[in-house]
PDB file of C-alpha atoms in Angstrom:
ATOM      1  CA  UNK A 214       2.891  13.244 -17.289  1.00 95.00           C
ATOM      2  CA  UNK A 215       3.237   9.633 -18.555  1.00 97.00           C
ATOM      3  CA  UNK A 216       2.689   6.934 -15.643  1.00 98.00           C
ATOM      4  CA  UNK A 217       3.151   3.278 -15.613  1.00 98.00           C
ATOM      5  CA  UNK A 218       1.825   1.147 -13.240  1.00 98.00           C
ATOM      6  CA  UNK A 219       2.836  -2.037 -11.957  1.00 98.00           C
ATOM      7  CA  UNK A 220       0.123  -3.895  -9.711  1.00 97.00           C
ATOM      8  CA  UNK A 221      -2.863  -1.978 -11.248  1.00 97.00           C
ATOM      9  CA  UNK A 222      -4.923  -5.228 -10.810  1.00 96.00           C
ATOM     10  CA  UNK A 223      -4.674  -4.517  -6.903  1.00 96.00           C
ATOM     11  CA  UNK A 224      -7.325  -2.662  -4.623  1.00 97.00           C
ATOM     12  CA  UNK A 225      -4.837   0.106  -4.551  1.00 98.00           C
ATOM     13  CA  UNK A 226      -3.889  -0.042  -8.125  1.00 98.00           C
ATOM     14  CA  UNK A 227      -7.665   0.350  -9.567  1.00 98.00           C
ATOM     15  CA  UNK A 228      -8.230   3.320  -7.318  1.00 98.00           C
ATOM     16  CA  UNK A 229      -4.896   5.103  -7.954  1.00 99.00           C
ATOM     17  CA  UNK A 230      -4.947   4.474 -12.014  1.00 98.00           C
ATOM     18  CA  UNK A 231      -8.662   5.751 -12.375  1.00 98.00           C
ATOM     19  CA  UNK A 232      -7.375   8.999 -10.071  1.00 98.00           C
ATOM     20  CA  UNK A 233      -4.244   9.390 -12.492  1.00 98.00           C
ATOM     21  CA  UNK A 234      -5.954   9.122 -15.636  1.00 97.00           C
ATOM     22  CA  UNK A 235      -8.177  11.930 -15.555  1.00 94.00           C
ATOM     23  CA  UNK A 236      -4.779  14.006 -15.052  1.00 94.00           C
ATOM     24  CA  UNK A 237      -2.100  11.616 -16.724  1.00 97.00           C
ATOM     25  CA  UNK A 238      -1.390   9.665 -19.568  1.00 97.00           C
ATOM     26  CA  UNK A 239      -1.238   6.254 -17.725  1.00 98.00           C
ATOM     27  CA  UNK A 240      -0.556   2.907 -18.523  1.00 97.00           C
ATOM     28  CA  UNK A 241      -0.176  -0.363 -16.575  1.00 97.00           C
ATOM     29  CA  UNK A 242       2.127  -3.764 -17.569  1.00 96.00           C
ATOM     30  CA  UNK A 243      -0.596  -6.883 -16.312  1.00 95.00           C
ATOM     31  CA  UNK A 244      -0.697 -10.289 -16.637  1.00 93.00           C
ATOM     32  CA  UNK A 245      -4.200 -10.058 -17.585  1.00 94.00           C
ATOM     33  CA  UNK A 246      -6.294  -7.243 -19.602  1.00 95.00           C
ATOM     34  CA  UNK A 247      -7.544  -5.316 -17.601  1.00 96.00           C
ATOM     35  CA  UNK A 248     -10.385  -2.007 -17.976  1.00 94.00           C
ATOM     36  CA  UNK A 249     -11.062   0.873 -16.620  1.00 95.00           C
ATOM     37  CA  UNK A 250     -13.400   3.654 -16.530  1.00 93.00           C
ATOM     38  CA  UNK A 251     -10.601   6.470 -18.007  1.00 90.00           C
ATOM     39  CA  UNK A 252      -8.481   5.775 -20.866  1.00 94.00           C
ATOM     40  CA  UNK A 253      -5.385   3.691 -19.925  1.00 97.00           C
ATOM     41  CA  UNK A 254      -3.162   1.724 -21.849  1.00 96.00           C
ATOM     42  CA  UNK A 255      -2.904  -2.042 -20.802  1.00 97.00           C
ATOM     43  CA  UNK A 256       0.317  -3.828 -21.701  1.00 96.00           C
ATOM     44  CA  UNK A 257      -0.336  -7.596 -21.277  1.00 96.00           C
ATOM     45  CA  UNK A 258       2.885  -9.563 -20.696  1.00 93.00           C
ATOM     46  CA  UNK A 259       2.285 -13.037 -18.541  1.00 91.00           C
ATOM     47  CA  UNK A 260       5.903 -12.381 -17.078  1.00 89.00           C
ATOM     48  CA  UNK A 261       5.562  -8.760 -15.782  1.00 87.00           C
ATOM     49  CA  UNK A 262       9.250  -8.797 -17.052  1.00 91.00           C
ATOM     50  CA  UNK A 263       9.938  -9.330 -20.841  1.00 92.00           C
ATOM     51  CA  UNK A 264       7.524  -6.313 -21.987  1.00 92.00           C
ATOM     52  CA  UNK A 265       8.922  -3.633 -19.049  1.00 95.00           C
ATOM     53  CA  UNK A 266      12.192  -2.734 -20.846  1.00 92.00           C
ATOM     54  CA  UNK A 267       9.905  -1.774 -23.509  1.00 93.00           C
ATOM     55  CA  UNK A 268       7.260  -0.430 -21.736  1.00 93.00           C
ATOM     56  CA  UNK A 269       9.280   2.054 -19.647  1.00 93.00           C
ATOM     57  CA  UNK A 270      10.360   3.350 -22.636  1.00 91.00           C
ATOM     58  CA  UNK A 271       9.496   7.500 -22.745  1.00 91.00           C
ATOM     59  CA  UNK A 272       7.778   7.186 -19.289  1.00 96.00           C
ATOM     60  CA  UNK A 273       8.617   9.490 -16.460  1.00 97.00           C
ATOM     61  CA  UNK A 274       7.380   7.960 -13.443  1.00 98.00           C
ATOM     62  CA  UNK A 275       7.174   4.182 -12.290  1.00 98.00           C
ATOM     63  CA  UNK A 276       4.940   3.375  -9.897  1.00 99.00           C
ATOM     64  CA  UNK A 277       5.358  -0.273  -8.387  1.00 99.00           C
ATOM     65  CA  UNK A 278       2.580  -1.454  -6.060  1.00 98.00           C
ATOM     66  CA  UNK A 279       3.510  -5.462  -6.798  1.00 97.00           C
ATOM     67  CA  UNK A 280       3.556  -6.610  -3.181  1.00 94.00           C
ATOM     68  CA  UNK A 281       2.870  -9.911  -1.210  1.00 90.00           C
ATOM     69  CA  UNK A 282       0.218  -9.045   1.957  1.00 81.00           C
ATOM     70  CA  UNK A 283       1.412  -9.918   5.491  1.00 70.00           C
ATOM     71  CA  UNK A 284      -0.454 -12.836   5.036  1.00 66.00           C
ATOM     72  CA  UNK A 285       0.785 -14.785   2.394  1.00 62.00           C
ATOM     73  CA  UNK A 286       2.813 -17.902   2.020  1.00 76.00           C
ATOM     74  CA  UNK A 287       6.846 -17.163   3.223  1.00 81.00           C
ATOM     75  CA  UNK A 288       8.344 -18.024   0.283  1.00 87.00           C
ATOM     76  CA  UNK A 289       5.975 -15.742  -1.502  1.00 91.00           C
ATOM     77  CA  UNK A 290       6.968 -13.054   0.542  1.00 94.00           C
ATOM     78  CA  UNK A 291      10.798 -13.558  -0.942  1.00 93.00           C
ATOM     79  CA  UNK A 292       9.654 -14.384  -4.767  1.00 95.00           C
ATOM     80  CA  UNK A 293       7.757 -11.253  -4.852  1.00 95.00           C
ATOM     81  CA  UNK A 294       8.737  -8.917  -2.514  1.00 96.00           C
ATOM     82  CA  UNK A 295      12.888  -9.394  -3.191  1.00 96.00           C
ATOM     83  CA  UNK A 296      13.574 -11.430  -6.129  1.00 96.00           C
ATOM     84  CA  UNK A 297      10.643 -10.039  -8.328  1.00 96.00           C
ATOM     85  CA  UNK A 298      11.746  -6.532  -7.513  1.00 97.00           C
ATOM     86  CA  UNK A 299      14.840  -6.998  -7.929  1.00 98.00           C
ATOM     87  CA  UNK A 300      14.253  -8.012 -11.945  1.00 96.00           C
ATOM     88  CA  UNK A 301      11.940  -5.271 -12.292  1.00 97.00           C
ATOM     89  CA  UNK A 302      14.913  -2.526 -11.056  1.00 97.00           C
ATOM     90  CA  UNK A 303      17.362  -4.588 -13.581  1.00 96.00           C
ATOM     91  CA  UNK A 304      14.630  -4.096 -16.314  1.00 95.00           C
ATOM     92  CA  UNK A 305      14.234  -0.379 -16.111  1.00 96.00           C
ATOM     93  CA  UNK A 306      17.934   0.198 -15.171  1.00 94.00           C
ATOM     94  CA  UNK A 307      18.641   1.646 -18.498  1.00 91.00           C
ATOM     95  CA  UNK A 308      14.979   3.529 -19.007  1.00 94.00           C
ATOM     96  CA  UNK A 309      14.375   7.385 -19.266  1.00 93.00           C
ATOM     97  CA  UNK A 310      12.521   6.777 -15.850  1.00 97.00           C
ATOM     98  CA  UNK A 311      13.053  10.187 -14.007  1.00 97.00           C
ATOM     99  CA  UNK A 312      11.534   8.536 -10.529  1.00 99.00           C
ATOM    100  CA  UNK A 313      10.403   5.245  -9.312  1.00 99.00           C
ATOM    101  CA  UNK A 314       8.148   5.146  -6.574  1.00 99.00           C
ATOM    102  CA  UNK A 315       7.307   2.143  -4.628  1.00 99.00           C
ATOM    103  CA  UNK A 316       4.887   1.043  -1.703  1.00 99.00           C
ATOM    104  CA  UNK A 317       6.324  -0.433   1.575  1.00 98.00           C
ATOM    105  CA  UNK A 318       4.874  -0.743   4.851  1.00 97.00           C
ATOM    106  CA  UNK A 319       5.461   0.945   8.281  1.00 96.00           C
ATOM    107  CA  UNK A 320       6.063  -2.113   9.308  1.00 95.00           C
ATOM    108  CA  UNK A 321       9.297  -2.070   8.567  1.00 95.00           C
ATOM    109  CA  UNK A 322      10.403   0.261  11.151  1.00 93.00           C
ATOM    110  CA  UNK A 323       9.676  -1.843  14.127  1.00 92.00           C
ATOM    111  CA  UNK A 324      11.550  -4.342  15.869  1.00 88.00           C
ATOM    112  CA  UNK A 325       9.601  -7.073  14.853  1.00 88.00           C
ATOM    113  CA  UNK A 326      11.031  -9.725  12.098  1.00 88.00           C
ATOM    114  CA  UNK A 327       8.826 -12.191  10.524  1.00 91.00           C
ATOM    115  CA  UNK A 328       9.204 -13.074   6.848  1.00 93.00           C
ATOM    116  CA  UNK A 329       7.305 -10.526   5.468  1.00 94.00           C
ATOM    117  CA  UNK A 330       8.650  -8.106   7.343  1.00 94.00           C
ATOM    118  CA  UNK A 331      12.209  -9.094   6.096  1.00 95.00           C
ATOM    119  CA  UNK A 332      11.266  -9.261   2.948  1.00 96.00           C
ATOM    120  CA  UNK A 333      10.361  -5.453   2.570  1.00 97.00           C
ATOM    121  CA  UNK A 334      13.368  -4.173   4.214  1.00 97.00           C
ATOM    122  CA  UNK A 335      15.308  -5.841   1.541  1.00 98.00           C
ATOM    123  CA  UNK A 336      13.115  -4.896  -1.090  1.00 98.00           C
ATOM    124  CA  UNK A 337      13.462  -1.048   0.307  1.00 99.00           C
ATOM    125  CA  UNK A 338      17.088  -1.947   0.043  1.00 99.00           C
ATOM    126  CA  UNK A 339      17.216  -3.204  -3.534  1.00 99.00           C
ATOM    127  CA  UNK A 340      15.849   0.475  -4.129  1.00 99.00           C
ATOM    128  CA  UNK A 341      17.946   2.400  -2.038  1.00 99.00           C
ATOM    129  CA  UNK A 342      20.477   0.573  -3.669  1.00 98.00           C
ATOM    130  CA  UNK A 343      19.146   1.283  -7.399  1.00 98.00           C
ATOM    131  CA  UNK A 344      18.614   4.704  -6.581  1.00 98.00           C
ATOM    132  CA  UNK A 345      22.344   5.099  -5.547  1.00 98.00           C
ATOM    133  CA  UNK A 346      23.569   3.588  -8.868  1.00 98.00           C
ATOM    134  CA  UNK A 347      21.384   5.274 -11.560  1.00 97.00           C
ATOM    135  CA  UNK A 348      20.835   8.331  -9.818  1.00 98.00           C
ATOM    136  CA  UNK A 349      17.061   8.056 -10.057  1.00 98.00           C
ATOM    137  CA  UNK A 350      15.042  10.144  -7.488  1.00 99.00           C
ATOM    138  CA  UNK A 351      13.418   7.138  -6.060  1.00 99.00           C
ATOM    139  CA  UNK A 352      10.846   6.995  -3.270  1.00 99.00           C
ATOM    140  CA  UNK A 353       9.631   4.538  -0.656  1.00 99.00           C
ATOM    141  CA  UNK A 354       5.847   4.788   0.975  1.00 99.00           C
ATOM    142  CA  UNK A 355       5.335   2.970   3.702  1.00 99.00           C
ATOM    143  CA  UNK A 356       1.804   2.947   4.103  1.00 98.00           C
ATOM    144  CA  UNK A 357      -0.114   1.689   7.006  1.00 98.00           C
ATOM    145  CA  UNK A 358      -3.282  -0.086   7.037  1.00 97.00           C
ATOM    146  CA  UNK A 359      -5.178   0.670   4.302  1.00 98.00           C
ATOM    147  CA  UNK A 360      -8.862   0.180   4.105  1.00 98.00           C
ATOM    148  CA  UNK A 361     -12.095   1.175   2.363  1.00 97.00           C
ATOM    149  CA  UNK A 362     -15.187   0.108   0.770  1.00 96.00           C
ATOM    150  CA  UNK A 363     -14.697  -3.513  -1.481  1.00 93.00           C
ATOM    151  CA  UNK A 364     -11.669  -4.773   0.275  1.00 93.00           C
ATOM    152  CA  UNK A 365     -12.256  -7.776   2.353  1.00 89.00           C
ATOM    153  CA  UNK A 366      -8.781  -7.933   3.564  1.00 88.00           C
ATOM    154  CA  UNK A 367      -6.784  -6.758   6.147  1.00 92.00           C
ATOM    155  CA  UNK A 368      -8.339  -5.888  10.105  1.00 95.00           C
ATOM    156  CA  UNK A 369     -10.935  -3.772   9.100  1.00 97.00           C
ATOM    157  CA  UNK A 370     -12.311  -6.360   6.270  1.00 95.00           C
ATOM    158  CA  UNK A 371     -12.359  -8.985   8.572  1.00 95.00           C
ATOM    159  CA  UNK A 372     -13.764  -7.304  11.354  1.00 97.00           C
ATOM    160  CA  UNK A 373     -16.585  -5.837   9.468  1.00 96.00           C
ATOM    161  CA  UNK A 374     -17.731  -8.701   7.764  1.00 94.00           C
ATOM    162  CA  UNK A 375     -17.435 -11.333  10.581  1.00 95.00           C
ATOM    163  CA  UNK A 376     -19.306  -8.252  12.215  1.00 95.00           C
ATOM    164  CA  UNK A 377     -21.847  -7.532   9.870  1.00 94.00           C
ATOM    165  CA  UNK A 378     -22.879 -11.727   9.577  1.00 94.00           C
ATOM    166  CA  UNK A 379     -23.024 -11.560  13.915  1.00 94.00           C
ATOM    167  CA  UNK A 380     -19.889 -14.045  14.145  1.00 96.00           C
ATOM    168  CA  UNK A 381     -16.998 -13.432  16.862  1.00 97.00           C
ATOM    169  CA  UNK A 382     -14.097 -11.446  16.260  1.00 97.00           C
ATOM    170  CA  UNK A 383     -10.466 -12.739  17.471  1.00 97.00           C
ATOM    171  CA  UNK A 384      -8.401 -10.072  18.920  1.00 97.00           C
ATOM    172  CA  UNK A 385      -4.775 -10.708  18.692  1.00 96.00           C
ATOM    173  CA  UNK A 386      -3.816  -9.220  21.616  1.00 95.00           C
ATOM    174  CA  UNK A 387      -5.567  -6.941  23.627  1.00 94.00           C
ATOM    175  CA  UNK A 388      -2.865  -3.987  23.395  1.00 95.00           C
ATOM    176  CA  UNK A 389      -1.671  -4.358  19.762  1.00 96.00           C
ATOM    177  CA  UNK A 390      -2.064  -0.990  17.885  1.00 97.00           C
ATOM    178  CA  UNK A 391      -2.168   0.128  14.476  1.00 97.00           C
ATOM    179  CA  UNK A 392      -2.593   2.978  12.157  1.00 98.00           C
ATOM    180  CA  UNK A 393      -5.509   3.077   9.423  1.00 98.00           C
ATOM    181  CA  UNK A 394      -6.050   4.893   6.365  1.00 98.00           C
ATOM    182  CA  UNK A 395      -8.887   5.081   4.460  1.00 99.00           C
ATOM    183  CA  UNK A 396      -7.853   4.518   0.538  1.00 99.00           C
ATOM    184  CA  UNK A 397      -8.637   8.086  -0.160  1.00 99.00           C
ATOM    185  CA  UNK A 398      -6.215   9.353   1.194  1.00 99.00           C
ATOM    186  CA  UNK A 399      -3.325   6.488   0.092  1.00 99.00           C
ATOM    187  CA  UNK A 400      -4.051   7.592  -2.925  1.00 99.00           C
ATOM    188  CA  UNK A 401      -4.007  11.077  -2.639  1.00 99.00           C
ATOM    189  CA  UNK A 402      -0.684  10.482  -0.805  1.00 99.00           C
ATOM    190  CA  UNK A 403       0.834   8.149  -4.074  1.00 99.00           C
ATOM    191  CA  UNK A 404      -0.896  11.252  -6.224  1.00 99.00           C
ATOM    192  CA  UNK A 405       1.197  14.049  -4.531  1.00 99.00           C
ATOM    193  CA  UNK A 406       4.294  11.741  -4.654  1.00 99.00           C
ATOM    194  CA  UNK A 407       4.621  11.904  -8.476  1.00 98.00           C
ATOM    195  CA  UNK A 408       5.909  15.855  -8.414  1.00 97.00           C
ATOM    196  CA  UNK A 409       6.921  16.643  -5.241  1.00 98.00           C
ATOM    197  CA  UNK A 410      10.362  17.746  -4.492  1.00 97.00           C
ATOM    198  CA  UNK A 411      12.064  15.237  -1.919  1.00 96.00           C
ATOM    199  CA  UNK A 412      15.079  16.556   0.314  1.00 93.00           C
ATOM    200  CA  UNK A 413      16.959  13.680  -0.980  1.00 97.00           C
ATOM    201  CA  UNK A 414      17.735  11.292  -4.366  1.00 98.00           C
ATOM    202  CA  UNK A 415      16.448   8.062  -2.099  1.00 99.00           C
ATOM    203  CA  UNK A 416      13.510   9.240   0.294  1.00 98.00           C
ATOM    204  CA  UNK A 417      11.179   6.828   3.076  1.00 98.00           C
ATOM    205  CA  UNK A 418       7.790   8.498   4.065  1.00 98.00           C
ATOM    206  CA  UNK A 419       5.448   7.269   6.414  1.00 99.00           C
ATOM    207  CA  UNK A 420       2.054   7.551   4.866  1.00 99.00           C
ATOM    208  CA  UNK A 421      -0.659   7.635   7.857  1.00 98.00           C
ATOM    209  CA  UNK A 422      -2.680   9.027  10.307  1.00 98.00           C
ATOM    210  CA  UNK A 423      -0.508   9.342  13.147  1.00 97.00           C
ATOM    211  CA  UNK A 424      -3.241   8.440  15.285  1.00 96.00           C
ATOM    212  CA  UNK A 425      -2.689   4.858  15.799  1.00 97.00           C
ATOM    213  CA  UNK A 426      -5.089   2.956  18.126  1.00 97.00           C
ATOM    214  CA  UNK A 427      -5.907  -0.387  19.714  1.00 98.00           C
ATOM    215  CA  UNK A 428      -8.260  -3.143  17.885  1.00 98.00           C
ATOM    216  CA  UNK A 429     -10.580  -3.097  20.470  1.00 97.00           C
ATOM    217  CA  UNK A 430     -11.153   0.518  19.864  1.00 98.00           C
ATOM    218  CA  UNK A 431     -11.594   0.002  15.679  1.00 98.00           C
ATOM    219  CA  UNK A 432     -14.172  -2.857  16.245  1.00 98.00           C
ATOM    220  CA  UNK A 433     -16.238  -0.595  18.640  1.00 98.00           C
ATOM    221  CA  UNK A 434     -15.771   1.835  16.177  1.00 98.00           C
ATOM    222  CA  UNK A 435     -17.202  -0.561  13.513  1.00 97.00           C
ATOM    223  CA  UNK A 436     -20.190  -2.182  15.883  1.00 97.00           C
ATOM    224  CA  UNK A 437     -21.555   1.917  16.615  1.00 96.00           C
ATOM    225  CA  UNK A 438     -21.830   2.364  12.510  1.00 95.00           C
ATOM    226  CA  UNK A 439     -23.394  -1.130  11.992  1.00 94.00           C
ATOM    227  CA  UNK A 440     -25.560  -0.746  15.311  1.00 94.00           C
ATOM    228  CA  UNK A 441     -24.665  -4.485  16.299  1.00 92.00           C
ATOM    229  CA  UNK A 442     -22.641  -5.821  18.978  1.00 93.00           C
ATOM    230  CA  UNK A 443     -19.995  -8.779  18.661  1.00 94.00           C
ATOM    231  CA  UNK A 444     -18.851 -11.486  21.227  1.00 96.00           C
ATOM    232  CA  UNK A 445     -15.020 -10.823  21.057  1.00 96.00           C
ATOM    233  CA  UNK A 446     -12.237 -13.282  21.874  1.00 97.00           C
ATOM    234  CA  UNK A 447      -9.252 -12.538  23.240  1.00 96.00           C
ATOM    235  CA  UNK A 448      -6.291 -14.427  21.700  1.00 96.00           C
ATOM    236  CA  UNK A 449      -2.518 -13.849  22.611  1.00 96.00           C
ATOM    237  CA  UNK A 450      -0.543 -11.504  20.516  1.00 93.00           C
ATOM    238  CA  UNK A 451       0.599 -12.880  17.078  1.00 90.00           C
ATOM    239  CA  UNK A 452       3.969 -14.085  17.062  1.00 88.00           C
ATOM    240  CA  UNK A 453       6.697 -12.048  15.612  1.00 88.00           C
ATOM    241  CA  UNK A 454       4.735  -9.103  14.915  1.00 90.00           C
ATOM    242  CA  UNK A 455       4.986  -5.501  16.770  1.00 93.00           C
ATOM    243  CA  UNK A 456       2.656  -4.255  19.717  1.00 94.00           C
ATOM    244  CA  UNK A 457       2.657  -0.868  18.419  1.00 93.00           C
ATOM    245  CA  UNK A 458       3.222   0.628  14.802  1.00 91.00           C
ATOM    246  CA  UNK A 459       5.663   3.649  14.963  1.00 90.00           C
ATOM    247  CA  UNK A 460       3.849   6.279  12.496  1.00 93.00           C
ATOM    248  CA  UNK A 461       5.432   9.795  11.859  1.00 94.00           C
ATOM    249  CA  UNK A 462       3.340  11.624   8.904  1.00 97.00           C
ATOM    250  CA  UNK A 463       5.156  14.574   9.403  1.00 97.00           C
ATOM    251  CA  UNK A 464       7.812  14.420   6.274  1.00 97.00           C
ATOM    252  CA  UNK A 465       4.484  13.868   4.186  1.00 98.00           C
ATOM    253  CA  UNK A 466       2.874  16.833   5.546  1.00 98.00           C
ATOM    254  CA  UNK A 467       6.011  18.903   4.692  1.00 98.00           C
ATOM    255  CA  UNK A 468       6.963  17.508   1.490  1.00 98.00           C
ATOM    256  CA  UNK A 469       3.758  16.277  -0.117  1.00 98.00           C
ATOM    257  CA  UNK A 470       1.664  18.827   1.686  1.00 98.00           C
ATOM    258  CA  UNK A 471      -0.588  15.795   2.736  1.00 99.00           C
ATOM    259  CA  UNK A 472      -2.949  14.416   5.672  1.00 98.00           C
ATOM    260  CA  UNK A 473      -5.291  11.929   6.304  1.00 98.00           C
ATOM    261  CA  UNK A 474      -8.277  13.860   5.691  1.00 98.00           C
ATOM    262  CA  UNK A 475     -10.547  10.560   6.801  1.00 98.00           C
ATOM    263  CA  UNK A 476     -11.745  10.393  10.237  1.00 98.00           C
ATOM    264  CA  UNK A 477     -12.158   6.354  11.369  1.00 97.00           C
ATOM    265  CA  UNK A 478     -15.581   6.775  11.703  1.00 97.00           C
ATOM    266  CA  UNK A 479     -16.166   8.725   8.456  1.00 98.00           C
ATOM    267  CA  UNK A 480     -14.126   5.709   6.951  1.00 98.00           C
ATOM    268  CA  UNK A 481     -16.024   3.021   8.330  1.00 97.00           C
ATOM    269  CA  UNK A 482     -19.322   4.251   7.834  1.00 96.00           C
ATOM    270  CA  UNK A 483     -18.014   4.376   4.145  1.00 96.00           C
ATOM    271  CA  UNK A 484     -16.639   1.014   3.939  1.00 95.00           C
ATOM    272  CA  UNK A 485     -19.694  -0.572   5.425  1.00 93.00           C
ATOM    273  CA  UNK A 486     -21.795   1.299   3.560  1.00 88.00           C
ATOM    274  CA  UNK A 487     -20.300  -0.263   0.732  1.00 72.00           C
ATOM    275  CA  UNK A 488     -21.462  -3.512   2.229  1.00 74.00           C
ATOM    276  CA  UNK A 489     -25.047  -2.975   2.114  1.00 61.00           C
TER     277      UNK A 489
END
């Protein structure tokens, strides 16, 4: 099948391209050249946006993983995650593209509104709303937290590494939850999504464990694998952000036949290892 990728520069985007091009004729639209271990076709364009016309041309799947973290700057979160995407659907409105698939987050489906938040509903909108108009079987993943061995970002990053160096580790709030998934098995999950047969033209699936579960409980997960303890501080809850993470992998399971296959611990020991 022939792939393009947008966001191939990302941690998610190097694992996923070097899974599809052993199977795939893949290539990927960067600002910068980038290389991989399998052959893929790089398509340097500085704009993302005058080469894609062009470069959709006789592809069959899209797969967009151009996203801000929750992190980032506010107006970032709109310039990329609304008004970027929202060129990149005008640019391949008129392409043989027989399915666009695009990474959210689950955060989406809780009450919470901050401005990245906000700024994937829309974008999820922007595609529901392409889907409608060009009849494109178009697909949303909202992925929880991913993790794995290299990436410094996110919960488990941080808590590992201030871990690993014997600094404190800040808790925002003692009951917040979340859901994380070892890379593997997002990618596994993006994998299945290029071929499977969805119930419907525009189609949201959660892509986690299920098993969601408190900080405290993932950095005593990570202490027992590096056999260290940490002096934890307990902050208030972050503003504007949910408690708990509503996760229902069950539409994966039945559409993609996919799991998690990654146990926490299995996934931390694996991430840390990757430290050493």
């Amino acid at each position: 099948m022939k792939i393009l990728i947008l966001g191939a520069s990302g941690y998610i985007g190097e694992h996923l391209t070097e899974r599809l091009a052993a199977d795939h004729e893949v290539s990927v639209l960067a600002r910068n050249h980038l290389t991989f271990s399998s052959p893929v076709e790089c398509i340097v364009d500085k704009t993302l946006l005058l080469s894609l016309p062009k470069s959709a041309l006789g592809k069959e799947v899209l797969i967009n993983l151009i996203g801000t973290t929750s992190g980032a700057h506010e107006q970032s979160h709109h310039e990329v995650n609304v008004a970027l995407q929202k060129k990149i659907l005008e640019a391949i409105e008129k392409s043989p593209i027989r399915r666009v698939i695009y990474t959210s987050t689950l955060l989406v489906s809780s009450d919470a509104t901050n401005p990245y938040i906000t700024s994937k509903r829309e974008a999820e909108s922007l595609y529901r709303s392409f889907s409608q108009k060009t009849k494109t079987s178009t697909v949303i993943l909202r992925l929880s937290n991913v993790y794995g061995p290299g990436l410094t970002k996110g919960v488990v990053g941080v808590f590992a590494q201030r871990a690993w160096k014997g600094e404190p580790v800040t808790i925002f709030g003692e009951k917040t939850e979340r859901d994380f998934l070892f890379i593997d098995d997002a990618v596994d999950a993006l994998a299945r999504s290029i071929s499977a047969s969805f119930p419907s033209l525009f189609e949201t699936v959660d892509i986690c464990t299920g098993k969601p579960i408190r900080l405290k409980e993932l950095l005593d997960t990570i202490t027992h694998v590096l056999g260290k303890k940490a002096d934890v501080i307990l902050a208030p809850p972050r503003p504007h952000e949910p408690e708990k993470i509503l996760c229902q992998p069950e539409l994966a399971r039945a559409v993609l036949g996919w799991h998690a296959k990654t146990t926490l611990p299995e996934g931390i020991g694996r991430t840390i290892g990757g430290m050493k």
